[in-house]
Coordinates of C-alpha atoms in Angstrom, one line a residue:
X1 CA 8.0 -19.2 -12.5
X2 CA 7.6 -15.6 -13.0
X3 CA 8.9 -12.8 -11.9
X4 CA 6.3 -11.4 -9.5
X5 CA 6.1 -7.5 -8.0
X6 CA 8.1 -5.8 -10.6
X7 CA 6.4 -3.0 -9.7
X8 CA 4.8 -1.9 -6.7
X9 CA 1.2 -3.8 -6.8
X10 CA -2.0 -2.2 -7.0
X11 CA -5.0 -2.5 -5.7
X12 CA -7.6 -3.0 -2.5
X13 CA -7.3 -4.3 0.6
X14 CA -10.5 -4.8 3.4
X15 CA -9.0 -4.5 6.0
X16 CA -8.9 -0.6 7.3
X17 CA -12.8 0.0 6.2
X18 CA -14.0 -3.4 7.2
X19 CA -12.2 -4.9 10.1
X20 CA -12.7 -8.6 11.6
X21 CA -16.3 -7.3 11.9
X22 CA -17.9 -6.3 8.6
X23 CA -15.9 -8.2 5.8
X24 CA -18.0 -11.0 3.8
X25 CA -18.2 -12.1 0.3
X26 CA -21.1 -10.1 -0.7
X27 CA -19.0 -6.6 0.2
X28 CA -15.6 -8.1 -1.1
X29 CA -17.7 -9.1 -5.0
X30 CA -19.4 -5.5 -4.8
X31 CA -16.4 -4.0 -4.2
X32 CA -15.0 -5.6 -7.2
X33 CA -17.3 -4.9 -9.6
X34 CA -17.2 -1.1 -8.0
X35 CA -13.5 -0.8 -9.0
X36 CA -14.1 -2.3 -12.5
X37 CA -17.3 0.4 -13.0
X38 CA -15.5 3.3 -11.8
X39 CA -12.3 2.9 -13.7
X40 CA -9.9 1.6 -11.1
X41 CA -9.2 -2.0 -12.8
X42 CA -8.1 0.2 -15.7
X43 CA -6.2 2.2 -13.7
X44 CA -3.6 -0.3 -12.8
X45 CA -5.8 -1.5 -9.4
X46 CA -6.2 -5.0 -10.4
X47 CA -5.7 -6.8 -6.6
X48 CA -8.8 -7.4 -4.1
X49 CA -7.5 -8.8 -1.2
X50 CA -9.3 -9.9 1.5
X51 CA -8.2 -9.7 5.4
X52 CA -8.3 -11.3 8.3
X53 CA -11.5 -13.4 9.6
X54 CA -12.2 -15.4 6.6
X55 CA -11.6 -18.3 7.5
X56 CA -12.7 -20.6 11.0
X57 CA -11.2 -20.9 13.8
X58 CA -11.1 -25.0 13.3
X59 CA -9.9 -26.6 10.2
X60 CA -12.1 -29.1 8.6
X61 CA -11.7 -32.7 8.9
X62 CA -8.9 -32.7 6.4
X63 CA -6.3 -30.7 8.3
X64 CA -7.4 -27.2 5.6
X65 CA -8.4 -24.1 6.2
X66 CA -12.2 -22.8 5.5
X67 CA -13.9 -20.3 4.7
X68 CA -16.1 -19.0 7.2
X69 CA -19.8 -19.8 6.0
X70 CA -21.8 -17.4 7.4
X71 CA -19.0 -14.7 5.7
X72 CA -17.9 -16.8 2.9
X73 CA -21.0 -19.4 2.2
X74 CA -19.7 -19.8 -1.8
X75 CA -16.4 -20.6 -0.3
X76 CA -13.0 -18.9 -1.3
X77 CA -12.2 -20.4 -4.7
X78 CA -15.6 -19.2 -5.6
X79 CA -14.9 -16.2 -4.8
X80 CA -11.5 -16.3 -6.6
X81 CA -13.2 -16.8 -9.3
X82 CA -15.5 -14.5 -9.6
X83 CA -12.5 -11.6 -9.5
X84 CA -10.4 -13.2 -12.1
X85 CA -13.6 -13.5 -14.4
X86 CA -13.2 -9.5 -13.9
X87 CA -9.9 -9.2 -14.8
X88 CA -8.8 -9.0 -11.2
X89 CA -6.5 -10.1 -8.7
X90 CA -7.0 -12.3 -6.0
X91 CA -5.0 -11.9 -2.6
X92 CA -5.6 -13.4 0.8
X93 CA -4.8 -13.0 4.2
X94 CA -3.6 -15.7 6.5
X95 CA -1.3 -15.8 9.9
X96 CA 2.4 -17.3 10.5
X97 CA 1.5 -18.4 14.4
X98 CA -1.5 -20.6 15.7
X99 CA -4.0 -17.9 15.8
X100 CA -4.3 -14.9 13.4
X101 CA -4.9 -11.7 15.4
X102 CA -8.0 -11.8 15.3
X103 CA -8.4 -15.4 16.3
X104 CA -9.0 -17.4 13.5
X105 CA -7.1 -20.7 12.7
X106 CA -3.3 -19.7 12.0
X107 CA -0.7 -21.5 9.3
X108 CA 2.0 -22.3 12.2
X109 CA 2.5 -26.2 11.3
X110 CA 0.8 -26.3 8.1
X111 CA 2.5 -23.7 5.9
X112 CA 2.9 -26.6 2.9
X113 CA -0.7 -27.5 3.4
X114 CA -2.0 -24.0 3.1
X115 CA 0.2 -22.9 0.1
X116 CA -1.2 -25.7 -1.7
X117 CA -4.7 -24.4 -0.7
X118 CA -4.1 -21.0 -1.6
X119 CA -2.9 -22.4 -5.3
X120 CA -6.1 -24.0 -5.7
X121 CA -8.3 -21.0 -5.0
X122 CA -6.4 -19.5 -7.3
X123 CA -4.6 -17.0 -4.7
X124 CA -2.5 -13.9 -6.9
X125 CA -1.2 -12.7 -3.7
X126 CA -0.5 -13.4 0.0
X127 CA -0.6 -11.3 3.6
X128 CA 1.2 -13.2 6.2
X129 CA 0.8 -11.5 9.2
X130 CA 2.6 -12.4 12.8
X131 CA 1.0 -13.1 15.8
X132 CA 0.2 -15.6 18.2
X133 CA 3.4 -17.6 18.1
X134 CA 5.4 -19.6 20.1
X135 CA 7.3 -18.3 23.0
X136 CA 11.1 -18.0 21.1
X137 CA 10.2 -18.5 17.6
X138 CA 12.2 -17.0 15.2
X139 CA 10.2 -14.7 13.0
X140 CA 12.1 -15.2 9.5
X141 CA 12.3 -18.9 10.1
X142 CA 8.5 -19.3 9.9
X143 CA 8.9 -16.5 6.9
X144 CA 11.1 -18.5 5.4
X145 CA 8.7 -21.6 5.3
X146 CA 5.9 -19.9 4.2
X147 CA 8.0 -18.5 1.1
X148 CA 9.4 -21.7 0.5
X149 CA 6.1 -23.5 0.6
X150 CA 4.7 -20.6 -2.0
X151 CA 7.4 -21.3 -4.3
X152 CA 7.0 -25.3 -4.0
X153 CA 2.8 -25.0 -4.5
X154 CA 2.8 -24.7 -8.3
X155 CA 1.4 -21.1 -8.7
X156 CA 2.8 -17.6 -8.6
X157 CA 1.6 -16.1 -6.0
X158 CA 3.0 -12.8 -4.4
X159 CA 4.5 -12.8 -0.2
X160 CA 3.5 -10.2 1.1
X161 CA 5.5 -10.0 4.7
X162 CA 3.2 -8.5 7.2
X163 CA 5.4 -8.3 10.2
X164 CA 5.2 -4.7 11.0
X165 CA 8.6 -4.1 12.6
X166 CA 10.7 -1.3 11.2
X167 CA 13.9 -4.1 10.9
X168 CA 11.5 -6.3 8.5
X169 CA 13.8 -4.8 5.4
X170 CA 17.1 -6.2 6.3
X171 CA 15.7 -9.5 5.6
X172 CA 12.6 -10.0 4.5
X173 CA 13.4 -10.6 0.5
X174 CA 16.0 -13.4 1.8
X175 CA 12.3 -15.3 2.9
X176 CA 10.9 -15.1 -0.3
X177 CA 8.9 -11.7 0.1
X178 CA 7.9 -9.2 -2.7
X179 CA 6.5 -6.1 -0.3
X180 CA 7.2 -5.9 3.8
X181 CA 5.4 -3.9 6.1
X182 CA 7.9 -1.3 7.8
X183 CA 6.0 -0.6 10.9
X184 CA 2.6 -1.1 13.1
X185 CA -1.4 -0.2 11.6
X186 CA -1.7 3.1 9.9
X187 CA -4.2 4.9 11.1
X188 CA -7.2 7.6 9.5
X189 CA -5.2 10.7 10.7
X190 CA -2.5 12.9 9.4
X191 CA 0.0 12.3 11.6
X192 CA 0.0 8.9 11.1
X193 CA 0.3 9.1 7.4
X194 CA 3.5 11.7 7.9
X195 CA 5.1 9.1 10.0
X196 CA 4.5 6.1 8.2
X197 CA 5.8 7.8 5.2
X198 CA 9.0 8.8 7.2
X199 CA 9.8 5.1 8.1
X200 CA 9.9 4.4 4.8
X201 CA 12.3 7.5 3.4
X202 CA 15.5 6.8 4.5
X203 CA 14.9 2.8 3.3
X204 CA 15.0 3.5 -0.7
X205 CA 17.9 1.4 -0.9
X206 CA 16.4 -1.9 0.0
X207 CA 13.6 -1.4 -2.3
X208 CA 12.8 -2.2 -5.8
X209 CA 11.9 -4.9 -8.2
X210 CA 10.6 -7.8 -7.0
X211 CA 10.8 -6.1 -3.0
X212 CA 9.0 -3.3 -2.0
X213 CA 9.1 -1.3 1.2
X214 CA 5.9 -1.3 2.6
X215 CA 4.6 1.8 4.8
X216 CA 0.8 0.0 5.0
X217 CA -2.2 -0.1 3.3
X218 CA -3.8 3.1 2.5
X219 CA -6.7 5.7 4.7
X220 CA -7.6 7.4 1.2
X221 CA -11.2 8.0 1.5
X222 CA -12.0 6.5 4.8
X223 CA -13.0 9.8 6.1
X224 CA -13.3 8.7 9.3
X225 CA -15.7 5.9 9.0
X226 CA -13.6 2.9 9.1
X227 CA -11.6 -0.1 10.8
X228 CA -8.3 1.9 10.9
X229 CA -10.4 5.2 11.9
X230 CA -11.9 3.6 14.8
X231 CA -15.0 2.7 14.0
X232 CA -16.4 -0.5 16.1
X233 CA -13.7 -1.0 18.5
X234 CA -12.8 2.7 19.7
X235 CA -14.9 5.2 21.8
X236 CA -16.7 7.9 20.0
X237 CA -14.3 10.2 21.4
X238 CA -11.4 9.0 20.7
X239 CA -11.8 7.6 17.3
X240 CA -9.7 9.5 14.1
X241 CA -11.9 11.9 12.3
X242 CA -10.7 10.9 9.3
X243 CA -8.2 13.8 6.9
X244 CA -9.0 16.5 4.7
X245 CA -8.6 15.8 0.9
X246 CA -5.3 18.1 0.8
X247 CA -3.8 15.9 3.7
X248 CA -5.3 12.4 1.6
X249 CA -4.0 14.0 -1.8
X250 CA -0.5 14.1 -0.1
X251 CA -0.8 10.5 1.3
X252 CA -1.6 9.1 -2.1
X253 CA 1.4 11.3 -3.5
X254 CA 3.7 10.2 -1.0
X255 CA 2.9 6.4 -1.4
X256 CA 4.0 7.0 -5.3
X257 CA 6.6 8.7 -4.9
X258 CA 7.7 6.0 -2.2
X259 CA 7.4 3.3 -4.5
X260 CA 4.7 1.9 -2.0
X261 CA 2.3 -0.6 -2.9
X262 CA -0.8 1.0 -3.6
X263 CA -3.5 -0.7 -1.8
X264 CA -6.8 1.2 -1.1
X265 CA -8.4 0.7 1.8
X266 CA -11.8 2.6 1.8
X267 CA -15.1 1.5 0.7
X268 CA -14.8 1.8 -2.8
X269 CA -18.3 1.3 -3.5
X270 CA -19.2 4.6 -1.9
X271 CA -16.1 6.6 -3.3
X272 CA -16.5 10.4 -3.5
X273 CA -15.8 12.4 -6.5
X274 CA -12.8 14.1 -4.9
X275 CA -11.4 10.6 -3.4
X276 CA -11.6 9.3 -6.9
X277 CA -9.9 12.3 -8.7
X278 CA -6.9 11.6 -6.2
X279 CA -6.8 7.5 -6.9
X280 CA -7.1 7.9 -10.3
X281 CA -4.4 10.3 -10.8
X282 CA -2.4 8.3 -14.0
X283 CA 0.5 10.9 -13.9
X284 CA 1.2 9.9 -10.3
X285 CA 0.5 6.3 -10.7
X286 CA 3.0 6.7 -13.9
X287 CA 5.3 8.0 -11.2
X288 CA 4.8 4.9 -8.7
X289 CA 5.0 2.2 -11.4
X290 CA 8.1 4.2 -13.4
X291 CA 9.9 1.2 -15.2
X292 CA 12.9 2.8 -13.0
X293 CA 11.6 1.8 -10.2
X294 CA 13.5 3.9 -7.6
X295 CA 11.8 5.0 -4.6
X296 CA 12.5 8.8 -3.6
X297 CA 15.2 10.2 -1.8
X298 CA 15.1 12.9 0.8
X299 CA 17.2 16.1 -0.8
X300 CA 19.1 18.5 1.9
X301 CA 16.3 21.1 3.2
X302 CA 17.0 24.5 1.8
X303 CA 15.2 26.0 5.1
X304 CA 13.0 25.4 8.0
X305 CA 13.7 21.8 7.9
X306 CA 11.6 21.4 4.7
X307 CA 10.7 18.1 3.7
X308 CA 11.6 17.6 -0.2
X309 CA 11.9 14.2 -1.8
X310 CA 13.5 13.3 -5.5
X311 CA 12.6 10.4 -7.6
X312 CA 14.7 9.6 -10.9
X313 CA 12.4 8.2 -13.7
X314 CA 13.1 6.1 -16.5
X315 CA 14.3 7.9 -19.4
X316 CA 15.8 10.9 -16.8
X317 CA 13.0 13.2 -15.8
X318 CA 12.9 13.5 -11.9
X319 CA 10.0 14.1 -10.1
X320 CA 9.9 16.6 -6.6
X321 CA 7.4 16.4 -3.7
X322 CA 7.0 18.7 -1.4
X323 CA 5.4 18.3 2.0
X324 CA 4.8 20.6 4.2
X325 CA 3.5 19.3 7.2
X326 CA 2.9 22.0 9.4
X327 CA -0.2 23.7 10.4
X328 CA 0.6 26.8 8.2
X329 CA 0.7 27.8 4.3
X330 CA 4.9 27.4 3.7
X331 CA 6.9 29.2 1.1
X332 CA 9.3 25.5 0.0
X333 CA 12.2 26.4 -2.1
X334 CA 13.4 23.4 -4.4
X335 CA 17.0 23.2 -5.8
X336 CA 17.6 20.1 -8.2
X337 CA 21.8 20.6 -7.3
X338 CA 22.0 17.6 -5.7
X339 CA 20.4 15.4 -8.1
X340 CA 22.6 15.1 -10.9
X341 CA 22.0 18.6 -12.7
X342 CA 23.7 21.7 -13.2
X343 CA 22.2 24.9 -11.0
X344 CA 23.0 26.2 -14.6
X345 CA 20.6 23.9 -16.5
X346 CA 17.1 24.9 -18.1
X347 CA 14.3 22.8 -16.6
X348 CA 11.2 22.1 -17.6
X349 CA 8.9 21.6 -14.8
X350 CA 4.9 20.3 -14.5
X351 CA 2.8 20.0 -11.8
X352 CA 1.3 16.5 -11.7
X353 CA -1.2 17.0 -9.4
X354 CA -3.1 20.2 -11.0
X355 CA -2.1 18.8 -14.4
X356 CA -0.6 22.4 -15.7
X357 CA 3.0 23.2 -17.2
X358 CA 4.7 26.0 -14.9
X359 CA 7.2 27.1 -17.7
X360 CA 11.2 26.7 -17.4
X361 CA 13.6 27.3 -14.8
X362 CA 17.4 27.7 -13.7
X363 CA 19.0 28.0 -10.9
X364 CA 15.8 26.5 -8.9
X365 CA 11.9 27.3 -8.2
X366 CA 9.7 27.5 -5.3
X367 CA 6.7 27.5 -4.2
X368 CA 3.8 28.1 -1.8
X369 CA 2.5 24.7 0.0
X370 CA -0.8 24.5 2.0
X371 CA -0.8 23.0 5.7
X372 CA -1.1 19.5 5.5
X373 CA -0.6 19.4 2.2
X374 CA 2.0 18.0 -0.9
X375 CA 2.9 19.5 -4.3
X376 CA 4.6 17.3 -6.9
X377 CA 6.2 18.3 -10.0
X378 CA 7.9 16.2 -12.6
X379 CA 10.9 18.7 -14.2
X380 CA 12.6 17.5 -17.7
X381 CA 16.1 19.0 -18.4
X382 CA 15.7 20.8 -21.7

């Protein structure tokens, strides 16, 4: 078999625009073809996963899982099908207790079975969620099975451990897994994004190839109008009014320099221009899929408790984010001391995000940061 997730994967995920409510083959194919039209594919987004409700709540009369047909009339294969003809991936969602959350039939009991499925649809990758399980189970026991039954079912297929506790790490790849969620739902406002992206800083070590901390699925783009915003099972006054493009530029830069998976989660078909100019950023998806593969490290603030992460690239560039998550502009002073250079050292330093070259430097730079807002940089030492 392969060696799957050498790099963080790439792609879409329903789930945070469409919900248990909206998702259906017609959206899933559109969506699809949408990422193939606008670029996206080409990009290095080749995964279309599909979430939770696809399926019944009864198996059929031969003990499998099935598409739900008023969702899913062509069936699931079908529809694997029709993305792999694209050059796309493939992924599925399906639960580790009786139930998936959202009250479709669950894998609990018939984790073989359903690997074998999976294989036949032609399944690239798999979200195994937790929920609805028996009183005392033991969470990576059923992890376990599942990843055992994925590597007995005769295809490579990527585990994707959806358990969404902030311990997951410590032994998640021992079940099989390639990514693990770190925490709970992310949701379509900023602070959300800043503290999912916390959870995963101080976790660098445990990630890499073939296992990839997981701070969730993308809010790029949802602008308040989806699942994870709100939409269909929140009041209209409470919902999340969605994020600015600064504070979505500086989740999407985050996530890469993270190492994160990059899974979108908006309605691709209906992407804005400026939504689009973030995703398809190639120097920062360079950055995420760097053959290093070394998630960021938090460097000692300089002052006002500055938030400034370091990621060493193949080849020994290092790229610098810098977040400031405050409501105000912030003057963010970056040293490169305690990354391996000299304060003496001439460096070379680009901004990734607006694409210009800022000229050399010694001793250190800085710069002015908007609220709610992330520069990154990617500095060669001349």
């Amino acid at each position: 078999m392969a060696m799957l997730a050498l790099k963080p994967p790439m792609g879409w995920n329903a789930w945070n625009q469409f919900g248990p409510a909206w998702i259906n083959e017609t959206v899933v194919r559109e969506t699809a073809d949408a990422m193939v039209e606008k670029g996206l594919r080409d990009a290095g987004y080749t995964m279309v996963s599909v979430d939770d409700c696809w399926m019944t709540l009864e198996r059929d009369e031969n003990g499998d899982l099935q598409a739900d047909p008023v969702k899913f009339p062509s069936g699931m294969k079908a529809l694997g099908d029709y993305l792999h003809e694209r050059g796309l991936q493939f992924g599925l969602y399906a639960g580790a207790g009786v139930l998936t959350y959202a009250g479709r039939a669950g894998s609990y009991g018939y984790e073989r079975r359903d690997a074998r499925k999976f294989a036949e649809w032609g399944v690239d990758l798999l979200k195994y969620d937790f929920g609805y399980v028996a009183p005392g189970t033991d969470a990576p026991e059923l992890y376990k099975r599942m990843g055992q039954a994925l590597r007995e079912c005769g295809r490579d297929i990527i585990f994707s451990g959806c358990y969404g506790i902030n311990t997951s790490h410590e032994w998640m790849r021992s079940c099989g897994a390639h990514m693990w969620r770190l925490r709970g739902d992310i949701t379509d406002q900023w602070d959300s994004i800043v503290d999912s992206a916390k959870t995963a800083m101080p976790l660098g070590a445990f990630s890499g190839p073939c296992g990839w901390n997981d701070p969730d699925m993308m809010v790029v783009g949802l602008d308040g109008d989806g699942w994870a915003s709100g939409k269909g099972w929140m009041s209209e006054d409470n919902r999340c009014r969605g994020c600015t493009v600064n504070e979505y530029g500086a989740h999407f830069a985050l996530w890469c320099m993270l190492s994160a998976p990059l899974l979108m989660g908006h309605d691709v078909r209906q992407s804005k221009p400026e939504i689009e100019k973030i995703l398809l950023n190639r120097e920062l998806i360079a950055i995420n899929q760097d053959d290093l593969a070394v998630p960021a490290y938090t460097l000692p603030p300089m002052s006002n408790h500055d938030i400034i992460l370091a990621k060493p690239l193949y080849g020994g560039d290092i790229a610098f984010l810098l977040l400031n998550e405050t409501d105000s502009p912030k003057k963010m002073i970056l040293s490169w001391e305690c990354c391996g250079w000299e304060i003496s050292d001439r460096i070379k330093v680009r901004d990734v995000t607006e694409h210009t070259e800022l000229g050399e430097f010694t001793t250190g730079m800085y710069s002015y940061v908007e609220p709610h807002s992330a520069k990154v940089f990617r500095a060669t030492r001349l």
